[in-house]
PDB file of C-alpha atoms in Angstrom:
ATOM      1  CA  GLU V 122      65.382-159.013 -16.351  1.00  0.00           C
ATOM      2  CA  THR V 123      62.614-161.027 -14.725  1.00  0.00           C
ATOM      3  CA  GLY V 124      59.900-159.277 -12.718  1.00  0.00           C
ATOM      4  CA  VAL V 125      59.718-162.289 -10.426  1.00  0.00           C
ATOM      5  CA  THR V 126      62.563-162.754  -7.947  1.00  0.00           C
ATOM      6  CA  GLN V 127      63.224-165.903  -5.960  1.00  0.00           C
ATOM      7  CA  THR V 128      65.611-166.454  -3.075  1.00  0.00           C
ATOM      8  CA  PRO V 129      67.685-168.363  -2.398  1.00  0.00           C
ATOM      9  CA  ARG V 130      68.805-169.610  -5.799  1.00  0.00           C
ATOM     10  CA  HIS V 131      70.304-172.755  -4.304  1.00  0.00           C
ATOM     11  CA  LEU V 132      69.540-174.529  -1.039  1.00  0.00           C
ATOM     12  CA  VAL V 133      70.926-177.654   0.558  1.00  0.00           C
ATOM     13  CA  MET V 134      69.085-178.829   3.631  1.00  0.00           C
ATOM     14  CA  GLY V 135      68.972-181.846   5.870  1.00  0.00           C
ATOM     15  CA  MET V 136      65.816-183.827   6.421  1.00  0.00           C
ATOM     16  CA  THR V 137      65.323-182.363   9.891  1.00  0.00           C
ATOM     17  CA  ASN V 138      65.832-178.731   8.877  1.00  0.00           C
ATOM     18  CA  LYS V 139      63.248-176.019   8.462  1.00  0.00           C
ATOM     19  CA  LYS V 140      63.752-173.513   5.669  1.00  0.00           C
ATOM     20  CA  SER V 141      61.681-171.088   3.607  1.00  0.00           C
ATOM     21  CA  LEU V 142      61.717-170.137  -0.044  1.00  0.00           C
ATOM     22  CA  LYS V 143      60.794-166.577  -0.917  1.00  0.00           C
ATOM     23  CA  CYS V 144      59.229-165.151  -4.065  1.00  0.00           C
ATOM     24  CA  GLU V 145      58.535-161.521  -4.887  1.00  0.00           C
ATOM     25  CA  GLN V 146      56.832-160.168  -7.980  1.00  0.00           C
ATOM     26  CA  HIS V 147      57.083-156.583  -9.197  1.00  0.00           C
ATOM     27  CA  LEU V 148      54.532-156.863 -11.992  1.00  0.00           C
ATOM     28  CA  GLY V 149      51.320-155.948 -10.193  1.00  0.00           C
ATOM     29  CA  HIS V 150      49.858-159.389 -10.869  1.00  0.00           C
ATOM     30  CA  ASN V 151      47.002-160.823  -8.825  1.00  0.00           C
ATOM     31  CA  ALA V 152      47.891-164.530  -8.934  1.00  0.00           C
ATOM     32  CA  MET V 153      51.013-166.348  -7.758  1.00  0.00           C
ATOM     33  CA  TYR V 154      52.022-169.970  -8.090  1.00  0.00           C
ATOM     34  CA  TRP V 155      54.484-172.530  -6.797  1.00  0.00           C
ATOM     35  CA  TYR V 156      55.623-175.190  -9.261  1.00  0.00           C
ATOM     36  CA  LYS V 157      57.954-178.140  -8.781  1.00  0.00           C
ATOM     37  CA  GLN V 158      60.178-179.342 -11.605  1.00  0.00           C
ATOM     38  CA  SER V 159      61.878-182.699 -11.143  1.00  0.00           C
ATOM     39  CA  ALA V 160      64.213-184.302 -13.635  1.00  0.00           C
ATOM     40  CA  LYS V 161      62.409-185.779 -16.646  1.00  0.00           C
ATOM     41  CA  LYS V 162      58.985-184.717 -15.384  1.00  0.00           C
ATOM     42  CA  PRO V 163      56.713-181.882 -16.461  1.00  0.00           C
ATOM     43  CA  LEU V 164      56.217-178.892 -14.217  1.00  0.00           C
ATOM     44  CA  GLU V 165      53.863-179.826 -11.406  1.00  0.00           C
ATOM     45  CA  LEU V 166      51.596-177.173  -9.962  1.00  0.00           C
ATOM     46  CA  MET V 167      51.734-177.143  -6.166  1.00  0.00           C
ATOM     47  CA  PHE V 168      49.784-174.103  -4.992  1.00  0.00           C
ATOM     48  CA  VAL V 169      47.919-171.135  -6.446  1.00  0.00           C
ATOM     49  CA  TYR V 170      47.072-167.903  -4.695  1.00  0.00           C
ATOM     50  CA  SER V 171      44.672-165.418  -6.230  1.00  0.00           C
ATOM     51  CA  LEU V 172      44.159-162.092  -4.486  1.00  0.00           C
ATOM     52  CA  GLU V 173      46.064-163.566  -1.528  1.00  0.00           C
ATOM     53  CA  GLU V 174      43.623-166.446  -1.121  1.00  0.00           C
ATOM     54  CA  ARG V 175      44.754-170.007  -1.761  1.00  0.00           C
ATOM     55  CA  VAL V 176      42.606-171.290  -4.604  1.00  0.00           C
ATOM     56  CA  GLU V 177      44.337-174.532  -5.522  1.00  0.00           C
ATOM     57  CA  ASN V 178      46.294-177.098  -3.573  1.00  0.00           C
ATOM     58  CA  ASN V 179      47.238-180.052  -5.693  1.00  0.00           C
ATOM     59  CA  SER V 180      47.548-182.801  -3.089  1.00  0.00           C
ATOM     60  CA  VAL V 181      50.857-181.516  -1.845  1.00  0.00           C
ATOM     61  CA  PRO V 182      52.275-183.149   1.320  1.00  0.00           C
ATOM     62  CA  SER V 183      51.929-181.097   4.474  1.00  0.00           C
ATOM     63  CA  ARG V 184      55.690-180.801   4.793  1.00  0.00           C
ATOM     64  CA  PHE V 185      55.262-178.011   2.206  1.00  0.00           C
ATOM     65  CA  SER V 186      53.400-175.019   3.620  1.00  0.00           C
ATOM     66  CA  PRO V 187      52.707-171.911   1.504  1.00  0.00           C
ATOM     67  CA  GLU V 188      52.129-168.412   2.768  1.00  0.00           C
ATOM     68  CA  CYS V 189      50.977-165.339   0.861  1.00  0.00           C
ATOM     69  CA  PRO V 190      51.085-162.271   3.128  1.00  0.00           C
ATOM     70  CA  ASN V 191      50.272-159.852   0.288  1.00  0.00           C
ATOM     71  CA  SER V 192      49.850-159.843  -3.459  1.00  0.00           C
ATOM     72  CA  SER V 193      53.551-159.307  -4.109  1.00  0.00           C
ATOM     73  CA  HIS V 194      55.069-161.956  -1.866  1.00  0.00           C
ATOM     74  CA  LEU V 195      54.822-165.706  -1.666  1.00  0.00           C
ATOM     75  CA  PHE V 196      56.655-168.089   0.625  1.00  0.00           C
ATOM     76  CA  LEU V 197      57.079-171.836   0.689  1.00  0.00           C
ATOM     77  CA  HIS V 198      57.943-173.149   4.152  1.00  0.00           C
ATOM     78  CA  LEU V 199      59.750-176.476   4.190  1.00  0.00           C
ATOM     79  CA  HIS V 200      60.149-178.926   7.063  1.00  0.00           C
ATOM     80  CA  THR V 201      61.140-182.574   7.415  1.00  0.00           C
ATOM     81  CA  LEU V 202      61.630-182.971   3.693  1.00  0.00           C
ATOM     82  CA  GLN V 203      62.644-186.189   1.972  1.00  0.00           C
ATOM     83  CA  PRO V 204      65.455-186.708  -0.555  1.00  0.00           C
ATOM     84  CA  GLU V 205      62.830-187.167  -3.302  1.00  0.00           C
ATOM     85  CA  ASP V 206      61.754-183.561  -2.691  1.00  0.00           C
ATOM     86  CA  SER V 207      65.006-182.424  -4.284  1.00  0.00           C
ATOM     87  CA  ALA V 208      63.987-180.441  -7.366  1.00  0.00           C
ATOM     88  CA  LEU V 209      63.786-177.005  -8.912  1.00  0.00           C
ATOM     89  CA  TYR V 210      61.045-174.959  -7.260  1.00  0.00           C
ATOM     90  CA  LEU V 211      59.656-172.249  -9.480  1.00  0.00           C
ATOM     91  CA  CYS V 212      57.485-169.331  -8.507  1.00  0.00           C
ATOM     92  CA  ALA V 213      55.325-167.658 -11.125  1.00  0.00           C
ATOM     93  CA  SER V 214      52.828-164.839 -11.307  1.00  0.00           C
ATOM     94  CA  SER V 215      50.112-163.851 -13.742  1.00  0.00           C
ATOM     95  CA  GLN V 216      47.248-161.452 -14.153  1.00  0.00           C
ATOM     96  CA  GLU V 217      44.021-163.426 -14.143  1.00  0.00           C
ATOM     97  CA  SER V 218      41.872-161.581 -16.621  1.00  0.00           C
ATOM     98  CA  GLY V 219      40.390-164.060 -19.044  1.00  0.00           C
ATOM     99  CA  ARG V 220      41.721-166.139 -21.841  1.00  0.00           C
ATOM    100  CA  ASN V 221      45.345-165.225 -22.189  1.00  0.00           C
ATOM    101  CA  THR V 222      47.182-165.985 -19.016  1.00  0.00           C
ATOM    102  CA  GLU V 223      50.896-165.597 -19.531  1.00  0.00           C
ATOM    103  CA  ALA V 224      52.846-166.751 -16.515  1.00  0.00           C
ATOM    104  CA  PHE V 225      56.111-165.050 -15.625  1.00  0.00           C
ATOM    105  CA  PHE V 226      58.542-167.279 -13.782  1.00  0.00           C
ATOM    106  CA  GLY V 227      61.272-166.574 -11.313  1.00  0.00           C
ATOM    107  CA  GLN V 228      64.666-168.166 -11.815  1.00  0.00           C
ATOM    108  CA  GLY V 229      63.849-170.886  -9.340  1.00  0.00           C
ATOM    109  CA  THR V 230      65.380-172.335  -6.213  1.00  0.00           C
ATOM    110  CA  ARG V 231      67.353-175.510  -6.766  1.00  0.00           C
ATOM    111  CA  LEU V 232      66.739-177.546  -3.639  1.00  0.00           C
ATOM    112  CA  THR V 233      68.793-180.526  -2.551  1.00  0.00           C
ATOM    113  CA  VAL V 234      67.643-182.540   0.452  1.00  0.00           C
ATOM    114  CA  VAL V 235      70.386-184.637   2.026  1.00  0.00           C
TER     115      VAL V 235
ATOM    116  CA  ARG E  51      45.422-190.138 -22.543  1.00  0.00           C
ATOM    117  CA  LYS E  52      47.775-187.702 -20.840  1.00  0.00           C
ATOM    118  CA  GLU E  53      46.575-184.110 -20.511  1.00  0.00           C
ATOM    119  CA  VAL E  54      49.373-182.685 -22.620  1.00  0.00           C
ATOM    120  CA  GLU E  55      51.685-184.882 -24.673  1.00  0.00           C
ATOM    121  CA  GLN E  56      54.848-183.950 -26.487  1.00  0.00           C
ATOM    122  CA  ASP E  57      57.581-185.912 -28.206  1.00  0.00           C
ATOM    123  CA  PRO E  58      60.492-185.523 -25.743  1.00  0.00           C
ATOM    124  CA  GLY E  59      63.104-185.675 -28.481  1.00  0.00           C
ATOM    125  CA  PRO E  60      65.898-184.824 -28.510  1.00  0.00           C
ATOM    126  CA  PHE E  61      65.719-183.288 -31.943  1.00  0.00           C
ATOM    127  CA  ASN E  62      69.247-182.787 -33.263  1.00  0.00           C
ATOM    128  CA  VAL E  63      69.191-180.600 -36.363  1.00  0.00           C
ATOM    129  CA  PRO E  64      71.852-178.709 -38.339  1.00  0.00           C
ATOM    130  CA  GLU E  65      71.891-174.941 -38.461  1.00  0.00           C
ATOM    131  CA  GLY E  66      69.519-173.608 -41.075  1.00  0.00           C
ATOM    132  CA  ALA E  67      67.176-176.582 -40.881  1.00  0.00           C
ATOM    133  CA  THR E  68      63.421-176.378 -40.397  1.00  0.00           C
ATOM    134  CA  VAL E  69      62.035-178.300 -37.449  1.00  0.00           C
ATOM    135  CA  ALA E  70      58.476-178.862 -36.254  1.00  0.00           C
ATOM    136  CA  PHE E  71      57.102-179.895 -32.880  1.00  0.00           C
ATOM    137  CA  ASN E  72      53.633-181.180 -32.172  1.00  0.00           C
ATOM    138  CA  CYS E  73      51.660-181.298 -28.961  1.00  0.00           C
ATOM    139  CA  THR E  74      48.344-183.018 -28.294  1.00  0.00           C
ATOM    140  CA  TYR E  75      45.940-182.206 -25.489  1.00  0.00           C
ATOM    141  CA  SER E  76      43.057-184.121 -23.994  1.00  0.00           C
ATOM    142  CA  ASN E  77      40.734-181.410 -22.661  1.00  0.00           C
ATOM    143  CA  SER E  78      38.509-180.253 -25.501  1.00  0.00           C
ATOM    144  CA  ALA E  79      37.392-177.278 -23.389  1.00  0.00           C
ATOM    145  CA  SER E  80      40.900-175.835 -23.241  1.00  0.00           C
ATOM    146  CA  GLN E  81      40.856-172.137 -23.937  1.00  0.00           C
ATOM    147  CA  SER E  82      44.375-170.846 -24.408  1.00  0.00           C
ATOM    148  CA  PHE E  83      47.532-172.341 -25.774  1.00  0.00           C
ATOM    149  CA  PHE E  84      51.145-171.346 -25.507  1.00  0.00           C
ATOM    150  CA  TRP E  85      54.667-172.373 -26.342  1.00  0.00           C
ATOM    151  CA  TYR E  86      57.247-171.687 -23.650  1.00  0.00           C
ATOM    152  CA  ARG E  87      60.970-172.031 -23.999  1.00  0.00           C
ATOM    153  CA  GLN E  88      63.240-173.269 -21.210  1.00  0.00           C
ATOM    154  CA  ASP E  89      66.998-173.028 -21.452  1.00  0.00           C
ATOM    155  CA  CYS E  90      69.148-175.436 -19.489  1.00  0.00           C
ATOM    156  CA  ARG E  91      68.909-174.728 -15.743  1.00  0.00           C
ATOM    157  CA  LYS E  92      66.812-171.619 -16.348  1.00  0.00           C
ATOM    158  CA  GLU E  93      63.160-170.743 -15.853  1.00  0.00           C
ATOM    159  CA  PRO E  94      60.538-171.169 -18.599  1.00  0.00           C
ATOM    160  CA  LYS E  95      59.720-168.075 -20.623  1.00  0.00           C
ATOM    161  CA  LEU E  96      56.824-167.435 -22.963  1.00  0.00           C
ATOM    162  CA  LEU E  97      57.822-167.867 -26.589  1.00  0.00           C
ATOM    163  CA  MET E  98      54.445-167.242 -28.173  1.00  0.00           C
ATOM    164  CA  SER E  99      50.733-167.662 -27.718  1.00  0.00           C
ATOM    165  CA  VAL E 100      48.880-169.848 -30.210  1.00  0.00           C
ATOM    166  CA  TYR E 101      45.777-168.509 -31.899  1.00  0.00           C
ATOM    167  CA  SER E 102      43.110-170.364 -33.838  1.00  0.00           C
ATOM    168  CA  SER E 103      44.049-168.592 -37.043  1.00  0.00           C
ATOM    169  CA  GLY E 104      47.715-169.448 -36.630  1.00  0.00           C
ATOM    170  CA  ASN E 105      50.355-166.878 -35.903  1.00  0.00           C
ATOM    171  CA  GLU E 106      53.882-166.103 -36.924  1.00  0.00           C
ATOM    172  CA  ASP E 107      56.729-164.318 -35.178  1.00  0.00           C
ATOM    173  CA  GLY E 108      59.803-164.085 -37.342  1.00  0.00           C
ATOM    174  CA  ARG E 109      61.131-167.602 -37.873  1.00  0.00           C
ATOM    175  CA  PHE E 110      58.520-169.126 -35.581  1.00  0.00           C
ATOM    176  CA  THR E 111      55.027-170.218 -36.639  1.00  0.00           C
ATOM    177  CA  ALA E 112      52.446-171.637 -34.259  1.00  0.00           C
ATOM    178  CA  GLN E 113      49.225-173.339 -35.256  1.00  0.00           C
ATOM    179  CA  LEU E 114      46.207-174.726 -33.447  1.00  0.00           C
ATOM    180  CA  ASN E 115      43.918-177.490 -34.638  1.00  0.00           C
ATOM    181  CA  ARG E 116      40.969-177.654 -32.259  1.00  0.00           C
ATOM    182  CA  ALA E 117      39.242-180.497 -34.096  1.00  0.00           C
ATOM    183  CA  SER E 118      42.249-182.772 -33.695  1.00  0.00           C
ATOM    184  CA  GLN E 119      43.303-181.200 -30.410  1.00  0.00           C
ATOM    185  CA  TYR E 120      46.875-180.411 -31.229  1.00  0.00           C
ATOM    186  CA  ILE E 121      49.134-177.433 -31.531  1.00  0.00           C
ATOM    187  CA  SER E 122      52.351-177.139 -33.461  1.00  0.00           C
ATOM    188  CA  LEU E 123      55.464-175.011 -33.541  1.00  0.00           C
ATOM    189  CA  LEU E 124      57.561-174.602 -36.667  1.00  0.00           C
ATOM    190  CA  ILE E 125      61.049-173.115 -36.515  1.00  0.00           C
ATOM    191  CA  ARG E 126      62.619-172.107 -39.812  1.00  0.00           C
ATOM    192  CA  ASP E 127      66.310-171.424 -40.460  1.00  0.00           C
ATOM    193  CA  SER E 128      67.364-172.840 -37.066  1.00  0.00           C
ATOM    194  CA  LYS E 129      70.046-170.980 -35.138  1.00  0.00           C
ATOM    195  CA  LEU E 130      72.415-172.336 -32.516  1.00  0.00           C
ATOM    196  CA  SER E 131      70.641-170.077 -30.017  1.00  0.00           C
ATOM    197  CA  ASP E 132      67.373-171.942 -30.621  1.00  0.00           C
ATOM    198  CA  SER E 133      68.773-174.903 -28.663  1.00  0.00           C
ATOM    199  CA  ALA E 134      66.456-175.295 -25.667  1.00  0.00           C
ATOM    200  CA  THR E 135      63.492-177.266 -24.419  1.00  0.00           C
ATOM    201  CA  TYR E 136      60.140-176.191 -25.852  1.00  0.00           C
ATOM    202  CA  LEU E 137      57.152-176.599 -23.565  1.00  0.00           C
ATOM    203  CA  CYS E 138      53.581-176.913 -24.744  1.00  0.00           C
ATOM    204  CA  VAL E 139      51.254-175.201 -22.256  1.00  0.00           C
ATOM    205  CA  ILE E 140      47.486-175.310 -22.067  1.00  0.00           C
ATOM    206  CA  TYR E 141      45.158-173.094 -20.050  1.00  0.00           C
ATOM    207  CA  SER E 142      41.832-174.756 -19.424  1.00  0.00           C
ATOM    208  CA  GLY E 143      40.104-171.640 -18.145  1.00  0.00           C
ATOM    209  CA  ALA E 144      36.615-172.167 -16.758  1.00  0.00           C
ATOM    210  CA  GLY E 145      37.573-171.013 -13.286  1.00  0.00           C
ATOM    211  CA  SER E 146      40.750-173.034 -13.119  1.00  0.00           C
ATOM    212  CA  TYR E 147      44.012-171.223 -12.608  1.00  0.00           C
ATOM    213  CA  GLN E 148      46.046-174.120 -13.789  1.00  0.00           C
ATOM    214  CA  LEU E 149      48.409-173.955 -16.676  1.00  0.00           C
ATOM    215  CA  THR E 150      49.133-177.550 -17.714  1.00  0.00           C
ATOM    216  CA  PHE E 151      52.623-178.124 -19.005  1.00  0.00           C
ATOM    217  CA  GLY E 152      53.886-180.812 -21.329  1.00  0.00           C
ATOM    218  CA  LYS E 153      57.185-182.513 -20.526  1.00  0.00           C
ATOM    219  CA  GLY E 154      58.878-180.497 -23.232  1.00  0.00           C
ATOM    220  CA  THR E 155      60.725-181.273 -26.427  1.00  0.00           C
ATOM    221  CA  LYS E 156      64.474-180.815 -26.398  1.00  0.00           C
ATOM    222  CA  LEU E 157      66.030-179.201 -29.448  1.00  0.00           C
ATOM    223  CA  SER E 158      69.751-179.145 -30.170  1.00  0.00           C
ATOM    224  CA  VAL E 159      70.893-177.133 -33.179  1.00  0.00           C
ATOM    225  CA  ILE E 160      74.278-178.354 -34.351  1.00  0.00           C
ATOM    226  CA  PRO E 161      76.878-176.238 -36.192  1.00  0.00           C
TER     227      PRO E 161
END
């Protein structure tokens, strides 16, 4: 059973819709991440929050907007997406404490933009 | 040179076979190394960390060669349940939070 929960598991949205992805971690970790996984591509890091502060933003379009209200919750707000944004969006958490940084992933939200 | 490179496969092997995957990385300052496993339409999960001295967990052996900048994963006596995509993951450390993932190597173990 994963300690990282994502909702919804599947989402179909039109290009003019606004939706949000939710992630919750029950592991007491201090860092949370959003990754995008497209077909035949490696996982791409989108955003990193450490101690509720955004510490990395990897040139992600502004139509993706993250929010981290506390150390256990992470949101990804979506608006005016494009069909090429269809992908699996994975949330992960870890405890930043030095060399070994195992990331625990949620089951992902499979997003389809129509 | 890409940050993390893996042979995408697929590797199709019979049950009981031994199979090895390699992964090369470009950042010589990389600090930590991992193999993750991802089943079809599921999230990645840590399989094992990779230590400089090499480490073994049952049928799985991971090795690191810092001089040549590669890591390897050896699976002995393959089982049908080993069928998955194996992701090479590098943590560069030095203030970066980023885990860099390879594209993964797909393994299919055939009865």
